[in-house]
Amino acid sequence: MAFLPDAFLRQSRVLTLALGAALFMGCKKDSPTGPSATPSDVRLQAGDQQSGPVGVALATPLSVVVTDSKGKTISGARVDWDVGVGAGSVTAGSTTTGSNGVAQTTWTLGTVAGTLRVSAQVNGLTPIVFTATAFAGPAAVVVTSPDRAYLGIGDTLRVRASARDQFGNDVSSQAITFSAPDAAVATISTSGLITAVGQGTGRVVATSGAIATNVSVTVGPPGASVCGPIAPRTLAVGEVIIPESDAAGARVCLTAPVGVNQEYALTLISTASSFNSVTPIDVFAIGNTGPATAAISVDADAGAGAGAGAAAPLRLPAGADIPVMAPDESDAPHRAELSRRELERRELTPLVPNARAWQAQRSSVAAFSIPTDIKVGDAITLNANASQACTNPSNRTSRVAAVGARAIVVADNENPTGGYSDTEYAAVAAIFDTLVFPLDTTAFGAPTNVSGTGKIILFYTRMVNSLTPPSTNGYTIGGFFFARDLYPKTARGGLAGCTTSNEAEMFYLLVPDPTGTINNNKRTKDEVTTLNLGTIAHEFQHLINSGRRLYVNTSATPNEETWLDEGLAHTAEEMLYYRMSGFTSRQNLTLSNVTQQSSLFSNYAAQNFSRFYTYLINPEANSPYAPNDSLATRGATWNFLRFAAGRQGATGESAFYRSLVNSTTAGRTNLANALGGPTQFADYLLDWTVSLIADDYSAATTSALNARYIVPAWNYRSIYPGLRFSGSSALGIYPINARAITSGNTQRITLAGGTSSYIRFGLPTGRSTLINLASNGAALPTALRYAIVRLR
């Protein structure tokens, strides 16, 4: 289903800014056996607000009760348990309710101390969120920052130490004491302040209970370098390095020549496959300053767009409607959609063998449900049930309104008055034939031909309008593709069929309703036309992807993972923008470029920028391959795909996207294979993080950057400052969230699979700085990728 971000739910004026954001393939409420009634409510029964040590199973299982509209409990209803970032695991990702309407699972806490979350989701209902407080386990190690010190006589340095459990959580109850066995070299105060008193090599000791660790101290003459024996490096603007690592972590010495003030960014990303695999990282710096410039820069082009008297800033959806939420939560509509996609996998996957056998055996026109000579005016009945796959059809008597070379446009007979004429439907078919069909098939491959007509059905039905609640100033659902329509109706050879399938490549679209006869929601023709064009491009990618996995690449898993499928569909929206605006994906578009045709950007590109905004403001909690369907995940996936495609060269972008659709694998494995393998995929992820902080930082930085860190499509630092959320002023900034670090201080970070962090610092003229990285006092995990780039 095309769930639109809430921005569109409140402003009819900005309806044209939206594309159908999330598409729903195979939405179902029941399994073939089905629950005893339709779920109407889910409520928490037990297991909320428990506490326990990290990594330990909670004593009370999580449980919910599912009831129908009359408050009666339902047996056999599926409940999906969604574990938040770093929150651990549950004994079963999905369970069904028993005769008492109760479903339950046992929660084993994750490895990060704090408030953790698990949600219970019943398809179509608001999820129930369980929280638990995880506290640190017993102390396993004493960690110091730094782990070594290089001083000159008379210098001081404060050692920061903490007792931690095996996962890197502070054990706050464990006090730290300091001692200096080599007092002729260095002394240390009770608060950890080292004073260098004599040249030589010694140590200080940090102790907590029975656990201790040494900090090596090397003292040279007065004015000795903070880097000691580590060779200093002077980086050019735009130069990127990866510090070497050993069993104690990684470190690098950077130096600025006299007369030059420098600025840097350290980028880190976890390339671990699991979103629940959390890595603790300590970054310690000495000799540096904080960044001298603003965390976010605005270049001259962006300033021109955002300043007084300049062109009006472009609009993104309403700022209040872009969710700012807990790191492991996503907005309810997308969480519900993810649950439905999982239900599709469960219900339709068992039908795959029959579907593939059916498709292989078809040899005559008689085997097809849609007449191959279908023409305008013909009557046709189509199932429009949007919530169940193979049961309870909602058959709609309809009429063929237009037939094109690649499209059959069908209109529900009960659509509201004041809608499209046959001439306007014919224009829809022509646009699909000449614009959307070649656009998507070039990028993703040819669709299948289940219907036998060689055409795609565009079904305009009031049933899509009815999915938006009454008196909603916008759209909850803008359209959907349903994978059930690719499956055969009839069971054969002991293999099940999907009796309510339409046996055709098709999607379902919103219809104009100028008087608001459906749920009192008015829909003008212009608004619906603009919305549907983006929705069709988006939905068509899903249709191609699903069909080819089912019938062309017959050794493939039949469903792509949600995050990658949606990222590709959002790429289709972006391609539509390029085609309509006349721009290409390699022009480094700036604010002045896109304001030339601001309505096209608002209609067909702004949504991707909106989703990516939610990622940029919290990259440490969001990932391009998170197993959720949040706006931030969608934005990050689209952006990473755009970056990766840009690396393929002007003629290689379509081949890259086609390789993802025409694959026998799914998810991270699919994407890694398309980029050359797991190691190369990790390299791409690191390069992407560098590009997001360094590309277009300044003209000088960009011209010096290696091409691997360049995004040829968009100048984000130019465009974002000129965008505004409805009802607000221009952003004025490029909204990437970056930390700052100063001398003698530590930044502690935890990163889950695919999440990243940016740490900025300055280096004054004639100075050196030593940057140290470690993970809980030890080596950095191989899944952690990191780099330092000089920005100016």
PDB file of N, CA and C in Angstrom, residues 168-218:
ATOM      1  N   GLY A 168      30.552  -3.702  27.562  1.00  0.00           N
ATOM      2  CA  GLY A 168      30.958  -2.302  27.484  1.00  0.00           C
ATOM      3  C   GLY A 168      30.065  -1.350  28.243  1.00  0.00           C
ATOM      4  N   ASN A 169      29.162  -1.858  29.072  1.00  0.00           N
ATOM      5  CA  ASN A 169      28.323  -0.986  29.885  1.00  0.00           C
ATOM      6  C   ASN A 169      29.047  -0.607  31.170  1.00  0.00           C
ATOM      7  N   ASP A 170      28.928   0.653  31.554  1.00  0.00           N
ATOM      8  CA  ASP A 170      29.540   1.089  32.800  1.00  0.00           C
ATOM      9  C   ASP A 170      28.895   0.411  33.999  1.00  0.00           C
ATOM     10  N   VAL A 171      29.737  -0.061  34.905  1.00  0.00           N
ATOM     11  CA  VAL A 171      29.262  -0.592  36.186  1.00  0.00           C
ATOM     12  C   VAL A 171      29.469   0.526  37.200  1.00  0.00           C
ATOM     13  N   SER A 172      28.474   1.364  37.368  1.00  0.00           N
ATOM     14  CA  SER A 172      28.636   2.607  38.118  1.00  0.00           C
ATOM     15  C   SER A 172      28.916   2.380  39.601  1.00  0.00           C
ATOM     16  N   SER A 173      28.546   1.227  40.106  1.00  0.00           N
ATOM     17  CA  SER A 173      28.767   0.957  41.533  1.00  0.00           C
ATOM     18  C   SER A 173      30.216   0.648  41.851  1.00  0.00           C
ATOM     19  N   GLN A 174      31.026   0.430  40.838  1.00  0.00           N
ATOM     20  CA  GLN A 174      32.431   0.050  41.044  1.00  0.00           C
ATOM     21  C   GLN A 174      33.315   1.303  41.021  1.00  0.00           C
ATOM     22  N   ALA A 175      33.899   1.657  42.154  1.00  0.00           N
ATOM     23  CA  ALA A 175      34.773   2.822  42.245  1.00  0.00           C
ATOM     24  C   ALA A 175      36.124   2.533  41.582  1.00  0.00           C
ATOM     25  N   ILE A 176      36.779   3.589  41.114  1.00  0.00           N
ATOM     26  CA  ILE A 176      38.093   3.481  40.482  1.00  0.00           C
ATOM     27  C   ILE A 176      39.123   4.156  41.375  1.00  0.00           C
ATOM     28  N   THR A 177      40.240   3.493  41.581  1.00  0.00           N
ATOM     29  CA  THR A 177      41.378   4.104  42.281  1.00  0.00           C
ATOM     30  C   THR A 177      42.575   4.116  41.340  1.00  0.00           C
ATOM     31  N   PHE A 178      43.461   5.124  41.556  1.00  0.00           N
ATOM     32  CA  PHE A 178      44.630   5.266  40.695  1.00  0.00           C
ATOM     33  C   PHE A 178      45.901   5.177  41.533  1.00  0.00           C
ATOM     34  N   SER A 179      46.938   4.635  40.899  1.00  0.00           N
ATOM     35  CA  SER A 179      48.247   4.577  41.547  1.00  0.00           C
ATOM     36  C   SER A 179      49.331   4.766  40.502  1.00  0.00           C
ATOM     37  N   ALA A 180      50.528   5.144  40.966  1.00  0.00           N
ATOM     38  CA  ALA A 180      51.651   5.402  40.061  1.00  0.00           C
ATOM     39  C   ALA A 180      52.881   4.640  40.550  1.00  0.00           C
ATOM     40  N   PRO A 181      53.052   3.410  40.112  1.00  0.00           N
ATOM     41  CA  PRO A 181      54.226   2.623  40.552  1.00  0.00           C
ATOM     42  C   PRO A 181      55.549   3.249  40.147  1.00  0.00           C
ATOM     43  N   ASP A 182      55.542   4.018  39.040  1.00  0.00           N
ATOM     44  CA  ASP A 182      56.790   4.609  38.545  1.00  0.00           C
ATOM     45  C   ASP A 182      56.751   6.110  38.800  1.00  0.00           C
ATOM     46  N   ALA A 183      56.768   6.492  40.073  1.00  0.00           N
ATOM     47  CA  ALA A 183      56.559   7.885  40.447  1.00  0.00           C
ATOM     48  C   ALA A 183      57.674   8.803  39.975  1.00  0.00           C
ATOM     49  N   ALA A 184      58.862   8.243  39.644  1.00  0.00           N
ATOM     50  CA  ALA A 184      59.931   9.089  39.130  1.00  0.00           C
ATOM     51  C   ALA A 184      59.635   9.573  37.714  1.00  0.00           C
ATOM     52  N   VAL A 185      58.765   8.890  37.035  1.00  0.00           N
ATOM     53  CA  VAL A 185      58.380   9.283  35.671  1.00  0.00           C
ATOM     54  C   VAL A 185      57.104  10.108  35.680  1.00  0.00           C
ATOM     55  N   ALA A 186      56.061   9.612  36.396  1.00  0.00           N
ATOM     56  CA  ALA A 186      54.777  10.303  36.402  1.00  0.00           C
ATOM     57  C   ALA A 186      54.048  10.003  37.699  1.00  0.00           C
ATOM     58  N   THR A 187      53.303  10.984  38.157  1.00  0.00           N
ATOM     59  CA  THR A 187      52.439  10.796  39.318  1.00  0.00           C
ATOM     60  C   THR A 187      50.991  10.905  38.846  1.00  0.00           C
ATOM     61  N   ILE A 188      50.072  10.452  39.687  1.00  0.00           N
ATOM     62  CA  ILE A 188      48.664  10.543  39.332  1.00  0.00           C
ATOM     63  C   ILE A 188      47.847  10.866  40.576  1.00  0.00           C
ATOM     64  N   SER A 189      46.897  11.757  40.430  1.00  0.00           N
ATOM     65  CA  SER A 189      46.058  12.153  41.558  1.00  0.00           C
ATOM     66  C   SER A 189      44.918  11.158  41.739  1.00  0.00           C
ATOM     67  N   THR A 190      44.188  11.340  42.813  1.00  0.00           N
ATOM     68  CA  THR A 190      43.054  10.447  43.058  1.00  0.00           C
ATOM     69  C   THR A 190      41.959  10.608  42.009  1.00  0.00           C
ATOM     70  N   SER A 191      41.947  11.756  41.333  1.00  0.00           N
ATOM     71  CA  SER A 191      40.949  11.976  40.287  1.00  0.00           C
ATOM     72  C   SER A 191      41.451  11.594  38.898  1.00  0.00           C
ATOM     73  N   GLY A 192      42.696  11.049  38.808  1.00  0.00           N
ATOM     74  CA  GLY A 192      43.207  10.563  37.541  1.00  0.00           C
ATOM     75  C   GLY A 192      44.049  11.540  36.756  1.00  0.00           C
ATOM     76  N   LEU A 193      44.533  12.626  37.377  1.00  0.00           N
ATOM     77  CA  LEU A 193      45.353  13.605  36.663  1.00  0.00           C
ATOM     78  C   LEU A 193      46.817  13.182  36.717  1.00  0.00           C
ATOM     79  N   ILE A 194      47.374  12.839  35.539  1.00  0.00           N
ATOM     80  CA  ILE A 194      48.787  12.462  35.432  1.00  0.00           C
ATOM     81  C   ILE A 194      49.631  13.725  35.330  1.00  0.00           C
ATOM     82  N   THR A 195      50.738  13.735  36.040  1.00  0.00           N
ATOM     83  CA  THR A 195      51.717  14.802  35.907  1.00  0.00           C
ATOM     84  C   THR A 195      53.060  14.166  35.541  1.00  0.00           C
ATOM     85  N   ALA A 196      53.638  14.628  34.411  1.00  0.00           N
ATOM     86  CA  ALA A 196      54.934  14.098  33.963  1.00  0.00           C
ATOM     87  C   ALA A 196      56.045  14.800  34.740  1.00  0.00           C
ATOM     88  N   VAL A 197      56.888  13.991  35.425  1.00  0.00           N
ATOM     89  CA  VAL A 197      57.919  14.593  36.290  1.00  0.00           C
ATOM     90  C   VAL A 197      59.337  14.248  35.849  1.00  0.00           C
ATOM     91  N   GLY A 198      59.539  13.217  35.082  1.00  0.00           N
ATOM     92  CA  GLY A 198      60.885  12.862  34.665  1.00  0.00           C
ATOM     93  C   GLY A 198      60.862  12.035  33.394  1.00  0.00           C
ATOM     94  N   GLN A 199      61.897  12.231  32.574  1.00  0.00           N
ATOM     95  CA  GLN A 199      61.926  11.512  31.302  1.00  0.00           C
ATOM     96  C   GLN A 199      62.064  10.016  31.530  1.00  0.00           C
ATOM     97  N   GLY A 200      61.416   9.261  30.649  1.00  0.00           N
ATOM     98  CA  GLY A 200      61.474   7.818  30.739  1.00  0.00           C
ATOM     99  C   GLY A 200      60.131   7.199  30.436  1.00  0.00           C
ATOM    100  N   THR A 201      60.044   5.881  30.701  1.00  0.00           N
ATOM    101  CA  THR A 201      58.808   5.143  30.433  1.00  0.00           C
ATOM    102  C   THR A 201      58.322   4.513  31.721  1.00  0.00           C
ATOM    103  N   GLY A 202      57.048   4.694  32.001  1.00  0.00           N
ATOM    104  CA  GLY A 202      56.480   4.125  33.209  1.00  0.00           C
ATOM    105  C   GLY A 202      55.017   3.783  32.975  1.00  0.00           C
ATOM    106  N   ARG A 203      54.302   3.700  34.085  1.00  0.00           N
ATOM    107  CA  ARG A 203      52.893   3.368  33.971  1.00  0.00           C
ATOM    108  C   ARG A 203      52.143   3.927  35.157  1.00  0.00           C
ATOM    109  N   VAL A 204      50.839   4.109  34.947  1.00  0.00           N
ATOM    110  CA  VAL A 204      49.925   4.355  36.049  1.00  0.00           C
ATOM    111  C   VAL A 204      48.869   3.258  35.988  1.00  0.00           C
ATOM    112  N   VAL A 205      48.238   3.004  37.115  1.00  0.00           N
ATOM    113  CA  VAL A 205      47.318   1.872  37.209  1.00  0.00           C
ATOM    114  C   VAL A 205      45.941   2.364  37.646  1.00  0.00           C
ATOM    115  N   ALA A 206      44.913   1.886  36.943  1.00  0.00           N
ATOM    116  CA  ALA A 206      43.521   2.134  37.331  1.00  0.00           C
ATOM    117  C   ALA A 206      42.952   0.816  37.836  1.00  0.00           C
ATOM    118  N   THR A 207      42.396   0.840  39.047  1.00  0.00           N
ATOM    119  CA  THR A 207      41.938  -0.391  39.691  1.00  0.00           C
ATOM    120  C   THR A 207      40.490  -0.255  40.120  1.00  0.00           C
ATOM    121  N   SER A 208      39.726  -1.340  39.921  1.00  0.00           N
ATOM    122  CA  SER A 208      38.353  -1.417  40.414  1.00  0.00           C
ATOM    123  C   SER A 208      38.160  -2.805  40.989  1.00  0.00           C
ATOM    124  N   GLY A 209      38.085  -2.896  42.320  1.00  0.00           N
ATOM    125  CA  GLY A 209      37.960  -4.207  42.935  1.00  0.00           C
ATOM    126  C   GLY A 209      39.162  -5.063  42.621  1.00  0.00           C
ATOM    127  N   ALA A 210      38.928  -6.227  42.054  1.00  0.00           N
ATOM    128  CA  ALA A 210      40.009  -7.152  41.718  1.00  0.00           C
ATOM    129  C   ALA A 210      40.526  -6.965  40.301  1.00  0.00           C
ATOM    130  N   ILE A 211      39.994  -5.960  39.585  1.00  0.00           N
ATOM    131  CA  ILE A 211      40.358  -5.761  38.188  1.00  0.00           C
ATOM    132  C   ILE A 211      41.198  -4.508  38.059  1.00  0.00           C
ATOM    133  N   ALA A 212      42.262  -4.570  37.277  1.00  0.00           N
ATOM    134  CA  ALA A 212      43.131  -3.416  37.082  1.00  0.00           C
ATOM    135  C   ALA A 212      43.607  -3.374  35.645  1.00  0.00           C
ATOM    136  N   THR A 213      44.006  -2.178  35.216  1.00  0.00           N
ATOM    137  CA  THR A 213      44.596  -2.029  33.893  1.00  0.00           C
ATOM    138  C   THR A 213      45.676  -0.970  33.968  1.00  0.00           C
ATOM    139  N   ASN A 214      46.670  -1.095  33.109  1.00  0.00           N
ATOM    140  CA  ASN A 214      47.791  -0.166  33.077  1.00  0.00           C
ATOM    141  C   ASN A 214      47.630   0.836  31.942  1.00  0.00           C
ATOM    142  N   VAL A 215      48.057   2.046  32.212  1.00  0.00           N
ATOM    143  CA  VAL A 215      48.197   3.073  31.181  1.00  0.00           C
ATOM    144  C   VAL A 215      49.678   3.353  31.038  1.00  0.00           C
ATOM    145  N   SER A 216      50.250   3.024  29.902  1.00  0.00           N
ATOM    146  CA  SER A 216      51.674   3.282  29.701  1.00  0.00           C
ATOM    147  C   SER A 216      51.902   4.791  29.548  1.00  0.00           C
ATOM    148  N   VAL A 217      52.968   5.283  30.156  1.00  0.00           N
ATOM    149  CA  VAL A 217      53.283   6.711  30.121  1.00  0.00           C
ATOM    150  C   VAL A 217      54.718   6.876  29.644  1.00  0.00           C
ATOM    151  N   THR A 218      54.894   7.625  28.564  1.00  0.00           N
ATOM    152  CA  THR A 218      56.225   7.933  28.046  1.00  0.00           C
ATOM    153  C   THR A 218      56.442   9.426  28.178  1.00  0.00           C
TER     154      THR A 218
END
